[in-house]
PDB file of C-alpha atoms in Angstrom:
ATOM      1  CA  VAL A  85       0.147   0.306   0.382  1.00 58.00           C
ATOM      2  CA  SER A  86       3.015   2.276   0.892  1.00 60.00           C
ATOM      3  CA  PHE A  87       4.155   1.274  -2.734  1.00 64.00           C
ATOM      4  CA  TYR A  88       1.039   2.553  -4.206  1.00 61.00           C
ATOM      5  CA  ALA A  89       0.899   5.722  -2.191  1.00 58.00           C
ATOM      6  CA  LYS A  90       4.291   6.703  -3.303  1.00 62.00           C
ATOM      7  CA  LEU A  91       3.070   5.705  -6.999  1.00 60.00           C
ATOM      8  CA  GLY A  92       0.082   7.955  -6.466  1.00 58.00           C
ATOM      9  CA  GLU A  93       2.055  10.732  -5.445  1.00 59.00           C
ATOM     10  CA  GLU A  94       4.251  10.539  -8.535  1.00 60.00           C
ATOM     11  CA  LYS A  95       1.750  10.273 -11.155  1.00 56.00           C
ATOM     12  CA  SER A  96      -0.772  13.027  -9.215  1.00 53.00           C
ATOM     13  CA  GLY A  97      -3.559  10.329  -9.415  1.00 57.00           C
ATOM     14  CA  ARG A  98      -5.010   7.094  -7.782  1.00 60.00           C
ATOM     15  CA  PRO A  99      -3.021   3.864  -8.799  1.00 68.00           C
ATOM     16  CA  VAL A 100      -6.150   1.589 -10.208  1.00 76.00           C
ATOM     17  CA  LEU A 101      -4.164   0.367 -13.006  1.00 79.00           C
ATOM     18  CA  PRO A 102      -1.258  -1.069 -10.760  1.00 77.00           C
ATOM     19  CA  ALA A 103      -3.238  -2.192  -8.057  1.00 80.00           C
ATOM     20  CA  LEU A 104      -5.131  -4.291 -10.601  1.00 84.00           C
ATOM     21  CA  VAL A 105      -2.055  -5.661 -11.920  1.00 83.00           C
ATOM     22  CA  TYR A 106      -0.991  -6.452  -8.294  1.00 82.00           C
ATOM     23  CA  CYS A 107      -4.377  -8.338  -7.446  1.00 86.00           C
ATOM     24  CA  LEU A 108      -3.530 -10.320 -10.950  1.00 87.00           C
ATOM     25  CA  GLY A 109      -0.741 -11.455  -9.517  1.00 85.00           C
ATOM     26  CA  ILE A 110      -2.193 -12.886  -6.435  1.00 86.00           C
ATOM     27  CA  ILE A 111      -5.637 -14.008  -8.203  1.00 89.00           C
ATOM     28  CA  ALA A 112      -3.042 -15.722 -10.980  1.00 88.00           C
ATOM     29  CA  SER A 113      -0.772 -17.298  -8.578  1.00 85.00           C
ATOM     30  CA  PHE A 114      -3.602 -19.161  -6.685  1.00 84.00           C
ATOM     31  CA  THR A 115      -5.662 -20.080  -9.410  1.00 85.00           C
ATOM     32  CA  ALA A 116      -2.651 -21.520 -11.189  1.00 85.00           C
ATOM     33  CA  LEU A 117      -2.207 -23.862  -8.495  1.00 78.00           C
ATOM     34  CA  GLY A 118      -6.125 -25.174  -8.378  1.00 78.00           C
ATOM     35  CA  PHE A 119      -5.887 -25.428 -12.393  1.00 81.00           C
ATOM     36  CA  LEU A 120      -2.570 -27.447 -12.165  1.00 80.00           C
ATOM     37  CA  LEU A 121      -4.502 -29.732  -9.793  1.00 71.00           C
ATOM     38  CA  THR A 122      -7.354 -30.360 -12.134  1.00 72.00           C
ATOM     39  CA  VAL A 123      -4.598 -30.826 -15.046  1.00 76.00           C
ATOM     40  CA  LEU A 124      -2.783 -33.422 -13.355  1.00 77.00           C
ATOM     41  CA  LEU A 125      -5.463 -35.627 -11.782  1.00 68.00           C
ATOM     42  CA  GLY A 126      -8.548 -34.728 -13.777  1.00 64.00           C
ATOM     43  CA  ALA A 127     -11.936 -35.225 -12.664  1.00 56.00           C
ATOM     44  CA  SER A 128     -12.143 -38.676 -11.428  1.00 58.00           C
ATOM     45  CA  GLY A 129      -8.422 -38.381 -10.436  1.00 60.00           C
ATOM     46  CA  ALA A 130      -9.428 -35.498  -8.285  1.00 56.00           C
ATOM     47  CA  GLN A 131     -12.436 -37.284  -6.701  1.00 60.00           C
ATOM     48  CA  ASP A 132      -9.956 -40.303  -5.775  1.00 66.00           C
ATOM     49  CA  PHE A 133      -7.532 -37.616  -4.234  1.00 64.00           C
ATOM     50  CA  GLY A 134     -10.139 -36.451  -2.050  1.00 63.00           C
ATOM     51  CA  THR A 135     -11.421 -39.821  -0.844  1.00 70.00           C
ATOM     52  CA  SER A 136      -7.757 -41.617  -0.625  1.00 79.00           C
ATOM     53  CA  PRO A 137      -7.074 -42.324   2.956  1.00 86.00           C
ATOM     54  CA  TRP A 138      -3.361 -41.343   2.601  1.00 87.00           C
ATOM     55  CA  VAL A 139      -4.335 -37.879   1.526  1.00 78.00           C
ATOM     56  CA  ASN A 140      -6.560 -37.379   4.466  1.00 81.00           C
ATOM     57  CA  GLY A 141      -3.905 -38.087   6.617  1.00 89.00           C
ATOM     58  CA  ALA A 142      -1.333 -36.439   5.044  1.00 87.00           C
ATOM     59  CA  VAL A 143      -3.323 -33.200   5.101  1.00 81.00           C
ATOM     60  CA  GLY A 144      -4.668 -34.262   8.704  1.00 88.00           C
ATOM     61  CA  LEU A 145      -0.921 -34.279  10.191  1.00 91.00           C
ATOM     62  CA  LEU A 146      -0.134 -31.393   7.854  1.00 86.00           C
ATOM     63  CA  PHE A 147      -2.807 -29.568   9.874  1.00 86.00           C
ATOM     64  CA  VAL A 148      -1.600 -30.518  13.100  1.00 92.00           C
ATOM     65  CA  VAL A 149       1.953 -29.185  12.152  1.00 89.00           C
ATOM     66  CA  PHE A 150       0.366 -25.912  11.232  1.00 85.00           C
ATOM     67  CA  ALA A 151      -1.625 -25.852  14.497  1.00 90.00           C
ATOM     68  CA  LEU A 152       1.485 -26.039  16.558  1.00 92.00           C
ATOM     69  CA  TRP A 153       3.261 -23.625  13.967  1.00 87.00           C
ATOM     70  CA  LEU A 154       0.460 -20.988  15.138  1.00 86.00           C
ATOM     71  CA  PHE A 155       0.909 -21.851  18.768  1.00 91.00           C
ATOM     72  CA  GLY A 156       4.296 -20.666  18.678  1.00 87.00           C
ATOM     73  CA  MET A 157       6.010 -24.129  18.638  1.00 88.00           C
ATOM     74  CA  PHE A 158       8.293 -23.233  16.102  1.00 83.00           C
ATOM     75  CA  GLU A 159       8.733 -20.908  13.135  1.00 78.00           C
ATOM     76  CA  LEU A 160       8.028 -21.340   9.348  1.00 69.00           C
ATOM     77  CA  GLN A 161      10.179 -19.472   7.400  1.00 66.00           C
ATOM     78  CA  LEU A 162      10.766 -19.312   3.234  1.00 58.00           C
ATOM     79  CA  PRO A 163      14.051 -19.019   1.484  1.00 64.00           C
ATOM     80  CA  ARG A 164      15.612 -15.602   1.516  1.00 68.00           C
ATOM     81  CA  PHE A 165      15.573 -15.627  -2.023  1.00 62.00           C
ATOM     82  CA  LEU A 166      11.830 -15.812  -2.461  1.00 57.00           C
ATOM     83  CA  THR A 167      11.506 -13.057   0.579  1.00 57.00           C
ATOM     84  CA  ASN A 168      13.704 -10.999  -1.416  1.00 63.00           C
ATOM     85  CA  LEU A 169      11.652 -11.142  -4.560  1.00 56.00           C
ATOM     86  CA  GLY A 170       9.495  -8.911  -2.948  1.00 53.00           C
ATOM     87  CA  GLY A 171      11.690  -6.175  -1.945  1.00 57.00           C
ATOM     88  CA  ALA A 172      13.208  -6.291  -5.341  1.00 56.00           C
ATOM     89  CA  GLY A 173       9.753  -5.777  -6.610  1.00 52.00           C
ATOM     90  CA  ALA A 174       9.203  -2.550  -4.868  1.00 51.00           C
ATOM     91  CA  LYS A 175      12.390  -1.188  -5.591  1.00 53.00           C
ATOM     92  CA  ALA A 176      11.855  -1.592  -9.554  1.00 52.00           C
ATOM     93  CA  SER A 177       9.804   0.143 -11.441  1.00 53.00           C
ATOM     94  CA  GLY A 178       6.826  -0.398 -14.113  1.00 62.00           C
ATOM     95  CA  TYR A 179       4.009  -2.911 -14.299  1.00 68.00           C
ATOM     96  CA  SER A 180       6.046  -6.020 -14.319  1.00 71.00           C
ATOM     97  CA  SER A 181       7.628  -5.051 -10.971  1.00 69.00           C
ATOM     98  CA  VAL A 182       3.875  -4.580  -9.548  1.00 73.00           C
ATOM     99  CA  LEU A 183       3.079  -7.834 -11.093  1.00 75.00           C
ATOM    100  CA  LEU A 184       6.166  -9.586  -9.525  1.00 74.00           C
ATOM    101  CA  MET A 185       5.056  -7.902  -6.111  1.00 74.00           C
ATOM    102  CA  GLY A 186       1.694  -9.616  -6.551  1.00 77.00           C
ATOM    103  CA  LEU A 187       3.224 -13.309  -7.264  1.00 76.00           C
ATOM    104  CA  THR A 188       5.698 -12.823  -4.278  1.00 72.00           C
ATOM    105  CA  PHE A 189       2.823 -11.781  -1.937  1.00 75.00           C
ATOM    106  CA  ALA A 190       0.986 -15.412  -3.066  1.00 75.00           C
ATOM    107  CA  VAL A 191       4.067 -17.278  -2.329  1.00 68.00           C
ATOM    108  CA  THR A 192       5.491 -15.815   0.978  1.00 62.00           C
ATOM    109  CA  SER A 193       1.499 -16.180   2.253  1.00 70.00           C
ATOM    110  CA  PHE A 194       1.177 -19.611   1.384  1.00 63.00           C
ATOM    111  CA  ALA A 195       2.250 -20.164   5.213  1.00 58.00           C
ATOM    112  CA  CYS A 196      -0.409 -18.402   6.639  1.00 66.00           C
ATOM    113  CA  THR A 197      -3.044 -19.218   3.960  1.00 74.00           C
ATOM    114  CA  GLY A 198      -1.809 -22.816   3.692  1.00 68.00           C
ATOM    115  CA  PRO A 199      -4.845 -24.545   6.040  1.00 68.00           C
ATOM    116  CA  PHE A 200      -7.529 -22.551   4.428  1.00 73.00           C
ATOM    117  CA  VAL A 201      -5.913 -23.570   0.512  1.00 75.00           C
ATOM    118  CA  GLY A 202      -5.461 -27.046   1.607  1.00 71.00           C
ATOM    119  CA  ALA A 203      -8.965 -27.527   2.668  1.00 71.00           C
ATOM    120  CA  LEU A 204     -10.384 -25.672  -0.171  1.00 75.00           C
ATOM    121  CA  LEU A 205      -8.171 -27.616  -2.578  1.00 73.00           C
ATOM    122  CA  PHE A 206      -9.428 -30.880  -0.559  1.00 71.00           C
ATOM    123  CA  GLY A 207     -13.013 -29.939  -0.678  1.00 69.00           C
ATOM    124  CA  ALA A 208     -13.014 -28.946  -4.414  1.00 68.00           C
ATOM    125  CA  ALA A 209     -11.342 -31.935  -5.737  1.00 63.00           C
ATOM    126  CA  THR A 210     -14.579 -33.737  -5.543  1.00 64.00           C
ATOM    127  CA  SER A 211     -16.292 -31.453  -7.464  1.00 65.00           C
ATOM    128  CA  GLY A 212     -15.147 -32.090 -11.105  1.00 64.00           C
ATOM    129  CA  TYR A 213     -12.790 -30.745 -13.358  1.00 65.00           C
ATOM    130  CA  LEU A 214     -13.833 -26.682 -12.278  1.00 75.00           C
ATOM    131  CA  GLY A 215     -13.821 -27.101  -8.876  1.00 76.00           C
ATOM    132  CA  PRO A 216     -10.303 -26.378  -7.689  1.00 78.00           C
ATOM    133  CA  THR A 217      -9.795 -23.964 -10.547  1.00 80.00           C
ATOM    134  CA  LEU A 218     -12.863 -21.933  -9.695  1.00 83.00           C
ATOM    135  CA  GLY A 219     -12.340 -22.349  -5.609  1.00 84.00           C
ATOM    136  CA  MET A 220      -8.976 -20.980  -5.736  1.00 85.00           C
ATOM    137  CA  ALA A 221     -10.270 -17.927  -8.334  1.00 88.00           C
ATOM    138  CA  GLY A 222     -12.794 -16.845  -5.771  1.00 89.00           C
ATOM    139  CA  PHE A 223     -10.529 -17.588  -2.508  1.00 88.00           C
ATOM    140  CA  SER A 224      -7.801 -15.210  -4.327  1.00 89.00           C
ATOM    141  CA  THR A 225      -9.760 -12.579  -5.471  1.00 92.00           C
ATOM    142  CA  ALA A 226     -11.348 -12.250  -1.531  1.00 91.00           C
ATOM    143  CA  LEU A 227      -7.648 -12.131  -0.501  1.00 88.00           C
ATOM    144  CA  ALA A 228      -6.772  -9.406  -3.015  1.00 88.00           C
ATOM    145  CA  LEU A 229      -9.556  -7.046  -3.094  1.00 89.00           C
ATOM    146  CA  PRO A 230      -8.729  -5.601   0.447  1.00 85.00           C
ATOM    147  CA  PHE A 231      -5.518  -4.390  -1.092  1.00 81.00           C
ATOM    148  CA  PHE A 232      -7.111  -2.974  -4.420  1.00 83.00           C
ATOM    149  CA  PHE A 233      -9.205  -0.638  -2.004  1.00 82.00           C
ATOM    150  CA  LEU A 234      -6.295   0.309   0.515  1.00 77.00           C
ATOM    151  CA  ALA A 235      -4.803   1.165  -3.061  1.00 73.00           C
ATOM    152  CA  LEU A 236      -7.470   3.141  -3.931  1.00 73.00           C
ATOM    153  CA  VAL A 237      -7.694   5.136  -0.699  1.00 72.00           C
ATOM    154  CA  PRO A 238      -4.253   5.062   0.935  1.00 65.00           C
ATOM    155  CA  GLN A 239      -4.863   7.101   3.909  1.00 63.00           C
ATOM    156  CA  MET A 240      -7.812   4.456   5.128  1.00 66.00           C
ATOM    157  CA  LEU A 241      -4.285   2.865   6.057  1.00 64.00           C
ATOM    158  CA  ALA A 242      -4.101   4.928   8.873  1.00 64.00           C
ATOM    159  CA  GLY A 243      -7.100   3.721  10.459  1.00 69.00           C
ATOM    160  CA  LEU A 244      -6.091   0.061  10.653  1.00 68.00           C
ATOM    161  CA  PRO A 245      -5.390  -1.301  13.963  1.00 73.00           C
ATOM    162  CA  LYS A 246      -1.771  -1.301  14.642  1.00 75.00           C
ATOM    163  CA  SER A 247       0.414  -4.394  15.140  1.00 72.00           C
ATOM    164  CA  GLY A 248       0.649  -5.746  18.472  1.00 78.00           C
ATOM    165  CA  GLY A 249      -0.341  -8.277  21.224  1.00 82.00           C
ATOM    166  CA  TRP A 250      -3.696  -8.968  19.358  1.00 84.00           C
ATOM    167  CA  MET A 251      -2.106 -10.435  16.510  1.00 83.00           C
ATOM    168  CA  LEU A 252      -0.546 -13.079  18.603  1.00 87.00           C
ATOM    169  CA  THR A 253      -4.178 -13.635  20.075  1.00 91.00           C
ATOM    170  CA  VAL A 254      -5.554 -14.301  16.565  1.00 88.00           C
ATOM    171  CA  LYS A 255      -2.880 -16.291  15.652  1.00 88.00           C
ATOM    172  CA  VAL A 256      -3.174 -18.598  18.874  1.00 92.00           C
ATOM    173  CA  VAL A 257      -7.288 -19.019  17.982  1.00 93.00           C
ATOM    174  CA  MET A 258      -6.425 -19.945  14.395  1.00 90.00           C
ATOM    175  CA  GLY A 259      -4.409 -22.305  15.821  1.00 91.00           C
ATOM    176  CA  PHE A 260      -7.245 -24.002  17.586  1.00 95.00           C
ATOM    177  CA  LEU A 261      -9.338 -23.703  14.394  1.00 92.00           C
ATOM    178  CA  VAL A 262      -6.870 -25.488  12.433  1.00 89.00           C
ATOM    179  CA  LEU A 263      -6.258 -28.124  14.959  1.00 94.00           C
ATOM    180  CA  ALA A 264      -9.938 -28.591  14.872  1.00 94.00           C
ATOM    181  CA  ALA A 265     -10.066 -29.197  10.707  1.00 88.00           C
ATOM    182  CA  ALA A 266      -6.992 -31.403  11.128  1.00 91.00           C
ATOM    183  CA  PHE A 267      -9.609 -33.838  12.887  1.00 93.00           C
ATOM    184  CA  LYS A 268     -12.063 -33.590  10.386  1.00 88.00           C
ATOM    185  CA  PHE A 269      -9.365 -35.503   7.936  1.00 86.00           C
ATOM    186  CA  LEU A 270      -8.033 -37.928  10.608  1.00 92.00           C
ATOM    187  CA  ALA A 271     -11.861 -39.017  10.855  1.00 92.00           C
ATOM    188  CA  GLY A 272     -11.957 -39.476   7.290  1.00 86.00           C
ATOM    189  CA  VAL A 273      -8.951 -42.015   7.559  1.00 90.00           C
ATOM    190  CA  ASP A 274     -10.732 -43.589  10.168  1.00 91.00           C
ATOM    191  CA  SER A 275     -14.029 -43.854   8.323  1.00 88.00           C
ATOM    192  CA  ILE A 276     -12.390 -45.282   5.238  1.00 84.00           C
ATOM    193  CA  LEU A 277     -10.241 -47.814   6.783  1.00 88.00           C
ATOM    194  CA  GLY A 278     -12.925 -48.802   9.374  1.00 87.00           C
ATOM    195  CA  TRP A 279     -10.662 -48.394  12.441  1.00 89.00           C
ATOM    196  CA  GLY A 280     -13.381 -47.196  14.622  1.00 89.00           C
ATOM    197  CA  LEU A 281     -11.176 -45.042  16.661  1.00 92.00           C
ATOM    198  CA  LEU A 282     -12.548 -41.727  15.668  1.00 91.00           C
ATOM    199  CA  SER A 283     -16.644 -41.983  15.767  1.00 92.00           C
ATOM    200  CA  ARG A 284     -18.829 -38.815  14.927  1.00 91.00           C
ATOM    201  CA  GLU A 285     -19.473 -38.621  18.858  1.00 95.00           C
ATOM    202  CA  THR A 286     -15.491 -38.665  19.622  1.00 95.00           C
ATOM    203  CA  VAL A 287     -14.868 -36.089  16.761  1.00 95.00           C
ATOM    204  CA  LEU A 288     -17.639 -33.822  18.337  1.00 96.00           C
ATOM    205  CA  GLY A 289     -16.114 -34.335  21.823  1.00 97.00           C
ATOM    206  CA  ILE A 290     -12.690 -33.249  20.732  1.00 96.00           C
ATOM    207  CA  TYR A 291     -14.398 -30.275  19.105  1.00 97.00           C
ATOM    208  CA  ILE A 292     -15.830 -29.302  22.329  1.00 97.00           C
ATOM    209  CA  ALA A 293     -12.503 -29.639  24.241  1.00 97.00           C
ATOM    210  CA  ILE A 294     -10.616 -27.435  21.532  1.00 97.00           C
ATOM    211  CA  CYS A 295     -13.383 -24.931  22.065  1.00 96.00           C
ATOM    212  CA  LEU A 296     -13.406 -24.961  25.861  1.00 97.00           C
ATOM    213  CA  ALA A 297      -9.595 -24.682  25.563  1.00 96.00           C
ATOM    214  CA  GLY A 298      -9.774 -21.836  23.135  1.00 96.00           C
ATOM    215  CA  ALA A 299     -11.993 -20.016  25.488  1.00 96.00           C
ATOM    216  CA  MET A 300      -9.888 -20.696  28.299  1.00 96.00           C
ATOM    217  CA  TYR A 301      -7.038 -18.836  26.444  1.00 95.00           C
ATOM    218  CA  LEU A 302      -8.887 -15.884  25.567  1.00 94.00           C
ATOM    219  CA  PHE A 303     -10.003 -15.274  29.086  1.00 94.00           C
ATOM    220  CA  GLY A 304      -6.297 -15.726  30.221  1.00 89.00           C
TER     221      GLY A 304
END
């Protein structure tokens, strides 16, 4: 948004087109991921992907890892060359640099959006060819829109909440939600393989326990 504000000052106008290009970079990155899944697996392959116990188990364990990360037990960091791309794009000029910044944002934000992207791709994989592509297009559009509107009115940035301890609270609460989501996939493995360990009642009990733990955290 600071980049947009500076661009607006230089060009004496609202940076509408650069904002659109930036958002296009975000949308293109996520949509390409959904399209790639469809091309590689096809309609029936995507459905098999969504109902595979191995995939369910892998996603469930991945969500547990994401939850532990959100709880602050360890840090997930991208390679330095990826994080440096955004800085390089900000220093450069022209629409190609703006597009690069959008693509870089999509990559560097994946650690934060991973749980949502994983759940969306998993659910959309059972809905045929267009499911993953349309799902990712909708997700990325919603993700990009706030940046577009803030680019149009950069002064709104001053009214946004400042970073602080509240961000840690949001992160931990999201950890509880992601942990709950993990049991949805683990229960899928149990159902497919017929182990009988994670029945509907058991998973609901786990959800209640997670909600109570989240409430205890919020109330200190």
